[in-house]
């Protein structure tokens, strides 16, 4: 990533800080499950201010999480970069299906067509490009109840494990 | 449904008496905290209250400071009178120099790590560059005693030690002065609790000045000097005292500060003074500086300076804000026996949100928090809009949320049904409640945030949730409801709440959300509102203007409620387990009456209900050997095993003669014994809120205390004796325990759709449209 592109984006960072606080909390949470069609279905809970700020910085203009084709495309593009199944070639780009945005909780819904016979890893850097200290959690609904993986800047990629039927 | 399990009377009694098997897990989960807590003394009692020997230091300040609006710099001097109320002689004093966090090469900067430069945001790169270049450290001009003689001092990063010519004796006071200056940090570039924001459009600044003057470090009975270096997360604790504050700023600035304004007639225009005096009477919200006046003031460059004077009593810190951009509104309300002036200072950029919600949020916070703790003890409570995301100081808070630059906030650009607009409004209200709420914890209940963040952030987030709940129905709180904490509590990287502030991982969830959730569960599910509220208020009043430690909180909550909560503190505050209880099995037992007239027909009915096996079904109609040869038949060929015989009656009569009346009564008991086995998969023991539904359509709510796990924390069997038939049992149907997995909470099992499935279903056409392809393909207008 070139630093110049970072600086160009400087003028756009005027939105909200996530949840005003002396200790801002930046985190996301996703529930993932395999569908009968073989897609990995994802419900991703985000702090909407953070996601909008990140999308705005990429787009070069203010992005609000409304349900339009343009925003869906921006979201899909962002997720294709930050919510990635690996190894490469065994998963398609995310298809954004919808969102449910409100102050208390905001959810993004998307699917990723993937080769479920593979042992896949997930690289989850959602919003790590936006805020220091971002922590992402992913709950594997097919696994035991406590199977929630934590993704940090230090460890952004984790194995999803053997896919259970 | 059930195959009835037959119990002897003896077995039934034993089943009722012994519903647990013994295992070590329960003993560990319920062992007393014992050595984990500080040993009680006459300073801090075993009850959790301050003891007869309790002491704490005190420091009074007289501070003069000048804000340089050209160079974004402050220069100040202070005279501190330090009261040594400890039983110890002190040969040196420690002061905090929090500004040195921004010194070139500070520990805060040097110890900051980045795992990868990839995907680094603009904000972080800009911060890195600014931190390398900006020198925000404090320059100490002098340290002198009361006679003006220089005192020897040593700066150790964010701490300053003054070596005294002779020790300050226990019970005596010492007065000295410090002069200093420092550059003000650009808080839009470097994350800070104070700093400036520059507005290029009108060439103006908003200054929010905090943790800005050399402040007496706390000297305590439990830790001696609290001089842990300031690395950025662990905020502070200080000594309480009285402050006289003189702030010199450009003459056209409006200043908000901790304390009561002492010279309004010198710094306000006649119109502003008249409004200010009117606003000091209880009544509605009113402007002291109007939006139009603030806008006009932005372009004014009045020559000269003015000095605003404030006095604050019994506070542990002071902060202030200054700008020529400020609108100023106020409302005086009665809180207890005191009139309190709630005030908001904000630029036109914060409108239209701020004039509508800021001051009402201050008033609401004081109203709710005071009910759960004590009356607000100060004359003013202030909310300022500026660059700081959210931060609290006595009587004054900094709150960042603001609408778009064009003055709109979300609703004006949203389509119908898009509720993103809510976030501007609720983001503002929530942060103001939180920061104003910090007046109670830790500004008044003076816990040590540099050591234990949760003691103020957690308690405050809990009260914030209560205040939000009283703002309006279905307020969209982000923290408080137990289910919101589940993703954190089941994640694989956690540290206990009882972790030092600088070492906490997943900070917001650990120090804010989890303790707030824990207290909510304590209140709603474990102690009940009456016991909890009394104990919580007792804690707050015991430690108002004093220094509690975690042990004082834990002990006070138990002392005032007669509820042994050691298991709860152990699990929630010292552990990282989570709640995940499942219903493993349900078995029905009924008492064998031994009366052949009852039992034999029942056995026959059971047999007849049982479906015939497949072989016998298919053999139906095939003539057997015995059927073809009747001579092979004997007594047993047509014997009715369920027929009552004289021998059965004789046995029954013999039994009756041997039993007592009480035993006979038990034999005729018609009750059903449902043995329900609960399994604890998460490790954290919890009460069991249950909903039992009956065949007659009625239901029963039941709350079994957590002590059910006291012998075996892994698996317990509870017997429910009911005359009616139970059709279903649900654990935690109201989601009040933070249970991690709803799938195993029901008997019979229920399918719980995932969030994604619910979304998919909501996207499906409604049932009426599903009958017609043309209809379901047609978009809904």
mmCIF file of N, CA, C and O in Angstrom, chain B residues 305-351:
data_model
loop_
_atom_site.group_PDB
_atom_site.id
_atom_site.type_symbol
_atom_site.label_atom_id
_atom_site.label_comp_id
_atom_site.label_asym_id
_atom_site.label_seq_id
_atom_site.Cartn_x
_atom_site.Cartn_y
_atom_site.Cartn_z
ATOM 1 N N UNK B 305 -7.138 40.184 26.608
ATOM 2 C CA UNK B 305 -7.458 38.905 27.243
ATOM 3 C C UNK B 305 -8.367 39.126 28.442
ATOM 4 O O UNK B 305 -8.472 40.232 28.966
ATOM 5 N N UNK B 306 -9.009 38.073 28.847
ATOM 6 C CA UNK B 306 -9.809 38.105 30.072
ATOM 7 C C UNK B 306 -9.435 36.901 30.932
ATOM 8 O O UNK B 306 -9.027 35.858 30.407
ATOM 9 N N UNK B 307 -9.623 37.058 32.199
ATOM 10 C CA UNK B 307 -9.337 35.957 33.112
ATOM 11 C C UNK B 307 -10.637 35.486 33.745
ATOM 12 O O UNK B 307 -11.354 36.270 34.384
ATOM 13 N N UNK B 308 -10.944 34.249 33.508
ATOM 14 C CA UNK B 308 -12.150 33.636 34.073
ATOM 15 C C UNK B 308 -11.737 32.927 35.370
ATOM 16 O O UNK B 308 -10.778 32.144 35.383
ATOM 17 N N UNK B 309 -12.492 33.168 36.437
ATOM 18 C CA UNK B 309 -12.131 32.588 37.732
ATOM 19 C C UNK B 309 -13.209 31.588 38.170
ATOM 20 O O UNK B 309 -14.406 31.893 38.132
ATOM 21 N N UNK B 310 -12.739 30.457 38.586
ATOM 22 C CA UNK B 310 -13.652 29.395 39.041
ATOM 23 C C UNK B 310 -13.194 28.894 40.412
ATOM 24 O O UNK B 310 -11.997 28.916 40.734
ATOM 25 N N UNK B 311 -14.161 28.430 41.183
ATOM 26 C CA UNK B 311 -13.835 27.762 42.446
ATOM 27 C C UNK B 311 -14.572 26.424 42.489
ATOM 28 O O UNK B 311 -15.769 26.344 42.193
ATOM 29 N N UNK B 312 -13.824 25.405 42.847
ATOM 30 C CA UNK B 312 -14.409 24.064 42.951
ATOM 31 C C UNK B 312 -14.007 23.461 44.289
ATOM 32 O O UNK B 312 -12.827 23.530 44.662
ATOM 33 N N UNK B 313 -14.966 22.917 44.969
ATOM 34 C CA UNK B 313 -14.682 22.354 46.293
ATOM 35 C C UNK B 313 -14.864 20.841 46.281
ATOM 36 O O UNK B 313 -15.827 20.328 45.703
ATOM 37 N N UNK B 314 -13.945 20.187 46.959
ATOM 38 C CA UNK B 314 -14.000 18.741 47.136
ATOM 39 C C UNK B 314 -14.045 17.990 45.798
ATOM 40 O O UNK B 314 -14.904 17.143 45.582
ATOM 41 N N UNK B 315 -13.118 18.314 44.933
ATOM 42 C CA UNK B 315 -12.992 17.607 43.648
ATOM 43 C C UNK B 315 -11.591 16.998 43.564
ATOM 44 O O UNK B 315 -10.673 17.435 44.242
ATOM 45 N N UNK B 316 -11.460 16.018 42.686
ATOM 46 C CA UNK B 316 -10.142 15.391 42.594
ATOM 47 C C UNK B 316 -9.363 15.854 41.373
ATOM 48 O O UNK B 316 -8.257 15.388 41.146
ATOM 49 N N UNK B 317 -9.951 16.758 40.606
ATOM 50 C CA UNK B 317 -9.249 17.244 39.424
ATOM 51 C C UNK B 317 -10.031 18.432 38.880
ATOM 52 O O UNK B 317 -11.185 18.663 39.277
ATOM 53 N N UNK B 318 -9.400 19.189 37.980
ATOM 54 C CA UNK B 318 -10.119 20.234 37.251
ATOM 55 C C UNK B 318 -9.721 20.165 35.778
ATOM 56 O O UNK B 318 -8.601 19.796 35.444
ATOM 57 N N UNK B 319 -10.663 20.521 34.921
ATOM 58 C CA UNK B 319 -10.419 20.600 33.484
ATOM 59 C C UNK B 319 -11.195 21.799 32.961
ATOM 60 O O UNK B 319 -12.066 22.345 33.658
ATOM 61 N N UNK B 320 -10.865 22.227 31.756
ATOM 62 C CA UNK B 320 -11.630 23.344 31.209
ATOM 63 C C UNK B 320 -11.645 23.297 29.687
ATOM 64 O O UNK B 320 -10.899 22.529 29.060
ATOM 65 N N UNK B 321 -12.510 24.105 29.115
ATOM 66 C CA UNK B 321 -12.611 24.230 27.660
ATOM 67 C C UNK B 321 -12.757 25.699 27.320
ATOM 68 O O UNK B 321 -13.321 26.471 28.103
ATOM 69 N N UNK B 322 -12.240 26.070 26.153
ATOM 70 C CA UNK B 322 -12.264 27.488 25.778
ATOM 71 C C UNK B 322 -12.351 27.614 24.264
ATOM 72 O O UNK B 322 -11.686 26.873 23.538
ATOM 73 N N UNK B 323 -13.185 28.535 23.806
ATOM 74 C CA UNK B 323 -13.279 28.795 22.368
ATOM 75 C C UNK B 323 -14.144 30.023 22.145
ATOM 76 O O UNK B 323 -15.008 30.350 22.960
ATOM 77 N N UNK B 324 -13.907 30.670 21.026
ATOM 78 C CA UNK B 324 -14.841 31.751 20.662
ATOM 79 C C UNK B 324 -16.012 31.184 19.848
ATOM 80 O O UNK B 324 -16.906 31.908 19.468
ATOM 81 N N UNK B 325 -16.009 29.898 19.618
ATOM 82 C CA UNK B 325 -17.077 29.277 18.831
ATOM 83 C C UNK B 325 -18.251 28.798 19.693
ATOM 84 O O UNK B 325 -19.265 28.352 19.162
ATOM 85 N N UNK B 326 -18.131 28.883 20.993
ATOM 86 C CA UNK B 326 -19.107 28.211 21.845
ATOM 87 C C UNK B 326 -20.487 28.887 21.899
ATOM 88 O O UNK B 326 -20.606 30.071 22.209
ATOM 89 N N UNK B 327 -21.495 28.087 21.625
ATOM 90 C CA UNK B 327 -22.859 28.366 22.071
ATOM 91 C C UNK B 327 -22.904 27.875 23.520
ATOM 92 O O UNK B 327 -22.188 26.932 23.886
ATOM 93 N N UNK B 328 -23.741 28.472 24.336
ATOM 94 C CA UNK B 328 -23.790 28.094 25.768
ATOM 95 C C UNK B 328 -25.261 28.056 26.181
ATOM 96 O O UNK B 328 -25.951 29.070 26.082
ATOM 97 N N UNK B 329 -25.734 26.880 26.552
ATOM 98 C CA UNK B 329 -27.094 26.823 27.107
ATOM 99 C C UNK B 329 -27.054 26.212 28.488
ATOM 100 O O UNK B 329 -26.079 25.540 28.858
ATOM 101 N N UNK B 330 -28.103 26.476 29.260
ATOM 102 C CA UNK B 330 -28.095 26.040 30.661
ATOM 103 C C UNK B 330 -29.508 25.791 31.158
ATOM 104 O O UNK B 330 -30.477 26.362 30.647
ATOM 105 N N UNK B 331 -29.580 24.905 32.135
ATOM 106 C CA UNK B 331 -30.843 24.665 32.827
ATOM 107 C C UNK B 331 -30.512 24.308 34.273
ATOM 108 O O UNK B 331 -29.710 23.408 34.536
ATOM 109 N N UNK B 332 -31.133 25.017 35.198
ATOM 110 C CA UNK B 332 -30.905 24.706 36.609
ATOM 111 C C UNK B 332 -32.010 23.786 37.109
ATOM 112 O O UNK B 332 -33.200 24.042 36.884
ATOM 113 N N UNK B 333 -31.588 22.721 37.766
ATOM 114 C CA UNK B 333 -32.544 21.750 38.304
ATOM 115 C C UNK B 333 -32.236 21.533 39.776
ATOM 116 O O UNK B 333 -31.128 21.815 40.246
ATOM 117 N N UNK B 334 -33.228 21.027 40.473
ATOM 118 C CA UNK B 334 -33.032 20.717 41.883
ATOM 119 C C UNK B 334 -32.651 19.241 41.991
ATOM 120 O O UNK B 334 -33.343 18.370 41.477
ATOM 121 N N UNK B 335 -31.528 18.996 42.641
ATOM 122 C CA UNK B 335 -31.091 17.618 42.864
ATOM 123 C C UNK B 335 -30.835 17.479 44.358
ATOM 124 O O UNK B 335 -29.901 18.078 44.894
ATOM 125 N N UNK B 336 -31.689 16.735 45.047
ATOM 126 C CA UNK B 336 -31.582 16.675 46.500
ATOM 127 C C UNK B 336 -31.890 18.037 47.084
ATOM 128 O O UNK B 336 -32.927 18.629 46.786
ATOM 129 N N UNK B 337 -30.964 18.561 47.863
ATOM 130 C CA UNK B 337 -31.182 19.873 48.475
ATOM 131 C C UNK B 337 -30.405 20.962 47.749
ATOM 132 O O UNK B 337 -30.264 22.061 48.256
ATOM 133 N N UNK B 338 -29.917 20.647 46.581
ATOM 134 C CA UNK B 338 -29.032 21.583 45.890
ATOM 135 C C UNK B 338 -29.592 21.959 44.513
ATOM 136 O O UNK B 338 -30.174 21.120 43.828
ATOM 137 N N UNK B 339 -29.391 23.213 44.148
ATOM 138 C CA UNK B 339 -29.639 23.613 42.758
ATOM 139 C C UNK B 339 -28.393 23.289 41.944
ATOM 140 O O UNK B 339 -27.279 23.656 42.337
ATOM 141 N N UNK B 340 -28.598 22.608 40.829
ATOM 142 C CA UNK B 340 -27.464 22.259 39.966
ATOM 143 C C UNK B 340 -27.697 22.865 38.594
ATOM 144 O O UNK B 340 -28.778 22.716 38.008
ATOM 145 N N UNK B 341 -26.674 23.530 38.095
ATOM 146 C CA UNK B 341 -26.770 24.169 36.783
ATOM 147 C C UNK B 341 -26.178 23.210 35.747
ATOM 148 O O UNK B 341 -24.974 22.967 35.729
ATOM 149 N N UNK B 342 -27.057 22.638 34.925
ATOM 150 C CA UNK B 342 -26.599 21.770 33.833
ATOM 151 C C UNK B 342 -26.330 22.668 32.624
ATOM 152 O O UNK B 342 -27.202 23.453 32.231
ATOM 153 N N UNK B 343 -25.132 22.534 32.059
ATOM 154 C CA UNK B 343 -24.752 23.463 30.987
ATOM 155 C C UNK B 343 -24.065 22.730 29.841
ATOM 156 O O UNK B 343 -23.346 21.762 30.068
ATOM 157 N N UNK B 344 -24.296 23.248 28.638
ATOM 158 C CA UNK B 344 -23.648 22.675 27.458
ATOM 159 C C UNK B 344 -22.960 23.776 26.671
ATOM 160 O O UNK B 344 -23.499 24.877 26.522
ATOM 161 N N UNK B 345 -21.765 23.458 26.177
ATOM 162 C CA UNK B 345 -20.967 24.389 25.371
ATOM 163 C C UNK B 345 -20.629 23.670 24.074
ATOM 164 O O UNK B 345 -20.058 22.573 24.104
ATOM 165 N N UNK B 346 -20.946 24.302 22.945
ATOM 166 C CA UNK B 346 -20.750 23.603 21.673
ATOM 167 C C UNK B 346 -20.729 24.610 20.535
ATOM 168 O O UNK B 346 -21.342 25.684 20.617
ATOM 169 N N UNK B 347 -20.056 24.257 19.438
ATOM 170 C CA UNK B 347 -20.035 25.153 18.286
ATOM 171 C C UNK B 347 -21.285 24.964 17.437
ATOM 172 O O UNK B 347 -22.034 23.997 17.625
ATOM 173 N N UNK B 348 -21.478 25.851 16.509
ATOM 174 C CA UNK B 348 -22.625 25.702 15.599
ATOM 175 C C UNK B 348 -22.547 24.414 14.800
ATOM 176 O O UNK B 348 -23.563 23.880 14.365
ATOM 177 N N UNK B 349 -21.334 23.902 14.626
ATOM 178 C CA UNK B 349 -21.171 22.626 13.910
ATOM 179 C C UNK B 349 -21.879 21.475 14.644
ATOM 180 O O UNK B 349 -22.113 20.428 14.054
ATOM 181 N N UNK B 350 -22.152 21.644 15.909
ATOM 182 C CA UNK B 350 -22.798 20.586 16.687
ATOM 183 C C UNK B 350 -24.316 20.658 16.616
ATOM 184 O O UNK B 350 -25.016 19.789 17.161
ATOM 185 N N UNK B 351 -24.814 21.689 15.970
ATOM 186 C CA UNK B 351 -26.254 21.843 15.863
ATOM 187 C C UNK B 351 -26.818 21.121 14.639
ATOM 188 O O UNK B 351 -26.083 20.896 13.687
#
